[in-house]
Amino acid sequence: MKVLASYSIKGGVGKTTAAANLARLAAGEGRRVLLWDLDPQGGATYLFRVRPKVKGGGEALVRRRRELVDVVKASDFDNLDLLPSDFSYRHLDLVFDGQNKPTRRLGRLLKDLSEEYDVVVLDCAPSVSLVSENIVRAADLLLVPLLPSPLSVRTLNQLEGFIANVKGKSPGVLAFLSMVDRRRKLHRDLVEELPRRHPGLARSVIPVASAVEQMGVRRAPLVEWAPGSDAARAFGELWQEAVNRW
Amino acid sequence: MTRDLTVDDHDVDVPLDAIVTTLSARAEPRQRTQRTWYDTFDWRLHRAGLLLEHQVRADHGWLALSELSGRRIVRVPTGETGETGETGTISVETLPEGAIRERVTALTGIRALLPRTSVEGPVTMLAALDREEKTVARVAVEGPLVVDGGGPLPVRLRVEALRGYDKEARRVVRKLAAVPGLRSAEEPLFGAACHARGLRPGEYRSKPEARFEPATSAGDALAVLLGELLEIMRENVDGTLRQLDTEFLHDLRVAVRRSRSAMKAAKGVFDEEERTAYAAELKWMGDVTTPGRDLDVYLLGFDQMVARATDPEALEPFRKLLTRNCRKAHTALNRALRSKRFARLADGWSSELARQDLPGPEAGTPIARFADARLSNSWRRVRKRGTAITETSPAEALHDLRKRCKDLRYLLEFFGSLYDETAHREVVRELKRLQDNLGAFQDAESQRYMVLQYAEELAATSAPARTLLAMGRLEAHLERRQEAARAEFADRWSRFDRGRNRRLFNSMVAAR
Ligand SMILES: Nc1ncnc2c1ncn2[C@@H]1O[C@H](COP(=O)(O)OP(=O)(O)O)[C@@H](O)[C@H]1O
Ligand SMILES: [Mg+2]
């Protein structure tokens, strides 16, 4: 079982969009996939039309009063299940903090699923916190969307610094440019320049596209209903890079 | 959870529109579907609680693995035709990588996945939706379906529950059960499709299963036993002819060997002339199946053997020759299996051998007394042969003992139902320990012989020296294995022949 986390310190950068589409692509290849919406805002849960509710909240899961598989919901797509968001996830930091080995709780929980799933995709809330440390320790690969801005290099460096400080084996990092508008010179320049300054950067670039925004209206991953679109193809390439990277 | 509902009558139309409305479901257009279930000949998937199915709907194909309960584990898109080879089987190499391959190949081992049953017909997929228009259950309205090689199946509605939405699925089932004309199906589609063509999932035997009452006459009991063995032979003929996997020939051969043992034990039970005639025919069957099986075994173990060799590539000409000869051996075997002689052997059995008007003098003996006598006799023979073996005895002496052990083992199996289970199991276990040693010795011996024979053949075709040298090393390796088995024999024998085992055997026979 591989754990892939869509992660960033920032919000609104394309984490949920990437998580939903990559999860759907993985499932389409016949992998058994679980997408866990860890964000109390429940963006991914909404996209899959599932009720954002976990009985007993995050605490019941972390304290193992309830098994993860018992709160899983099948999505409308083959091989793809969802572990829904719950508003209580906003206190997940506190719940983890009350446990021993608090930075390893998430990894331990995910171990229970290793027979059931081939891939777990974590859709994370934007933050640097105990939850983030858990995610870093549990993940095999962090998928990091970067907005095309001169600041994004610094964001990435900060993130790598954070990962290096977390104990245990570090996950791989696959950062990619998100919402790139090729009509803008700045974006074009950054697409040229950033890979040189950051050789580990994904070669796939996700274009800004109104189709992606439509996902919120259609409430289904883009790769499902517009598989031929530029953005869907870009997600396909990104998924291939992710597979090659772990 | 999956629940199937069906209509009572083949002609009844399902009120699809009404169903769509009550379930507030979304219906996909009606399409044609074909579903084929795969399993090994001995139902390894089914026995592990799994179903592997190739589905084609319109122009899409999937391979789906699910639990017998219907819960789907994974479904992978495939081509429309499925990934089957020329024999219609699925092999490990053609299975898509991932969960299916992992789960399935761990169970199937060397057995091929064969299409066991398949159905074809129209299907309409319904999705029951909640207020967010999320699918909470699926209903496949399928049929009437045509079962390949069987009768038709009436329309059925299969409710597929989705993980985390069991309550909703139950509600759907309740609503459907209330529709006039619909009732709960007796079994899921797979079971119904099997039954429609007279196939019983999970039913497989490689050895006779008949249990005997002590008072049954030896004539009747042996006729049943030999009849069952003949059926096992017959069941494995088709797979052997088509070389679906190597186990068919293996099972066929073992059934022949068991029959020969049974026929030998049956002396005095049947008309002697008939009995010896059948014994000769069975020996012929044994002989014609030997080369094919030997070469199958050799090729199955070849990669493993070569992996230990110092110069694996040098052995390629050897493998090529083996492969060619294996093909030839199977061609010859197939000719024998299609011959009149084999047909006569297979058909004449019950009508000639067990004829009531020509019984032998022991036909009326109760089977229990008969078994006691035959087992004791066989046990004595094993002891006599085994005790006579010394360090200087030739390989034939061990070979001979091995055959006597096999006879004893088969008799123990045939008549196991007449004896105390614990004692019987223990005797078999002790005997098996000895047989394993003799088997290792004999296998190494016959493989060495084969290497020598093939080396000569290859030398005559001016094979490279490298190949012959590599075969020489192989032969030396087999010789060491054989010597190791030989060195261990004395210990194994004295363990088998100890007083405890003799008492165990005597008490097993006496206690009955
Ligand atoms: N490539 C894109 N093109 C256009 N809009 C995008 C793109 N990626 C994301 N968006 C939009 O940006 C918003 C934030 O995206 P989201 O994936 O939810 O980010 P995050 O999970 O990082 O907060 C959403 O409204 C989404 O539709
Ligand atoms: Mg998000």
mmCIF file of N, CA, C and O and ligand atoms in Angstrom, chain A residues 6 10-17 37 39 41-44 123-126, ligand 2:
data_model
loop_
_atom_site.group_PDB
_atom_site.id
_atom_site.type_symbol
_atom_site.label_atom_id
_atom_site.label_comp_id
_atom_site.label_asym_id
_atom_site.label_seq_id
_atom_site.Cartn_x
_atom_site.Cartn_y
_atom_site.Cartn_z
ATOM 1 N N SER A 6 -1.657 14.890 -0.747
ATOM 2 C CA SER A 6 -1.706 16.154 -1.468
ATOM 3 C C SER A 6 -1.586 17.241 -0.417
ATOM 4 O O SER A 6 -2.495 17.455 0.389
ATOM 5 N N LYS A 10 -0.182 26.128 2.065
ATOM 6 C CA LYS A 10 -1.161 27.133 1.663
ATOM 7 C C LYS A 10 -2.480 26.524 1.226
ATOM 8 O O LYS A 10 -2.537 25.369 0.805
ATOM 9 N N GLY A 11 -3.504 27.369 1.281
ATOM 10 C CA GLY A 11 -4.823 26.947 0.810
ATOM 11 C C GLY A 11 -5.074 27.471 -0.596
ATOM 12 O O GLY A 11 -4.370 28.375 -1.072
ATOM 13 N N GLY A 12 -6.046 26.882 -1.281
ATOM 14 C CA GLY A 12 -6.464 27.370 -2.584
ATOM 15 C C GLY A 12 -5.433 27.181 -3.678
ATOM 16 O O GLY A 12 -5.438 27.899 -4.681
ATOM 17 N N VAL A 13 -4.541 26.233 -3.536
ATOM 18 C CA VAL A 13 -3.492 26.058 -4.546
ATOM 19 C C VAL A 13 -3.764 24.895 -5.494
ATOM 20 O O VAL A 13 -3.031 24.687 -6.462
ATOM 21 N N GLY A 14 -4.781 24.064 -5.194
ATOM 22 C CA GLY A 14 -5.103 22.938 -6.089
ATOM 23 C C GLY A 14 -4.870 21.572 -5.461
ATOM 24 O O GLY A 14 -4.812 20.566 -6.171
ATOM 25 N N LYS A 15 -4.753 21.508 -4.134
ATOM 26 C CA LYS A 15 -4.533 20.218 -3.456
ATOM 27 C C LYS A 15 -5.702 19.261 -3.687
ATOM 28 O O LYS A 15 -5.526 18.121 -4.099
ATOM 29 N N THR A 16 -6.898 19.759 -3.396
ATOM 30 C CA THR A 16 -8.071 18.892 -3.492
ATOM 31 C C THR A 16 -8.324 18.473 -4.934
ATOM 32 O O THR A 16 -8.649 17.318 -5.217
ATOM 33 N N THR A 17 -8.138 19.424 -5.840
ATOM 34 C CA THR A 17 -8.325 19.116 -7.256
ATOM 35 C C THR A 17 -7.392 17.984 -7.680
ATOM 36 O O THR A 17 -7.800 17.026 -8.339
ATOM 37 N N ASP A 37 -10.354 12.483 3.062
ATOM 38 C CA ASP A 37 -10.489 13.935 3.102
ATOM 39 C C ASP A 37 -10.225 14.412 4.527
ATOM 40 O O ASP A 37 -11.113 14.384 5.386
ATOM 41 N N ASP A 39 -9.418 17.410 5.406
ATOM 42 C CA ASP A 39 -9.694 18.846 5.572
ATOM 43 C C ASP A 39 -11.102 19.019 6.152
ATOM 44 O O ASP A 39 -12.069 18.557 5.553
ATOM 45 N N GLN A 41 -12.951 21.343 6.024
ATOM 46 C CA GLN A 41 -13.816 22.053 5.068
ATOM 47 C C GLN A 41 -14.496 21.078 4.112
ATOM 48 O O GLN A 41 -15.494 21.414 3.489
ATOM 49 N N GLY A 42 -13.931 19.904 3.934
ATOM 50 C CA GLY A 42 -14.602 18.832 3.200
ATOM 51 C C GLY A 42 -14.741 19.053 1.706
ATOM 52 O O GLY A 42 -15.724 18.629 1.099
ATOM 53 N N GLY A 43 -13.741 19.678 1.091
ATOM 54 C CA GLY A 43 -13.806 19.925 -0.348
ATOM 55 C C GLY A 43 -13.912 18.636 -1.162
ATOM 56 O O GLY A 43 -14.759 18.510 -2.055
ATOM 57 N N ALA A 44 -13.090 17.665 -0.839
ATOM 58 C CA ALA A 44 -13.098 16.411 -1.605
ATOM 59 C C ALA A 44 -14.395 15.655 -1.352
ATOM 60 O O ALA A 44 -14.979 15.059 -2.270
ATOM 61 N N ASP A 123 -6.060 13.967 1.329
ATOM 62 C CA ASP A 123 -6.262 15.356 0.942
ATOM 63 C C ASP A 123 -6.178 16.187 2.218
ATOM 64 O O ASP A 123 -7.017 16.061 3.114
ATOM 65 N N CYS A 124 -5.138 17.011 2.299
ATOM 66 C CA CYS A 124 -4.813 17.638 3.578
ATOM 67 C C CYS A 124 -5.319 19.068 3.657
ATOM 68 O O CYS A 124 -5.473 19.755 2.652
ATOM 69 N N ALA A 125 -5.529 19.510 4.923
ATOM 70 C CA ALA A 125 -5.843 20.917 5.158
ATOM 71 C C ALA A 125 -4.533 21.694 5.137
ATOM 72 O O ALA A 125 -3.488 21.144 5.453
ATOM 73 N N PRO A 126 -4.601 22.957 4.708
ATOM 74 C CA PRO A 126 -3.353 23.729 4.654
ATOM 75 C C PRO A 126 -2.889 24.100 6.054
ATOM 76 O O PRO A 126 -3.623 24.787 6.773
HETATM 77 MG MG MG C 2 -8.605 21.450 -0.254
#
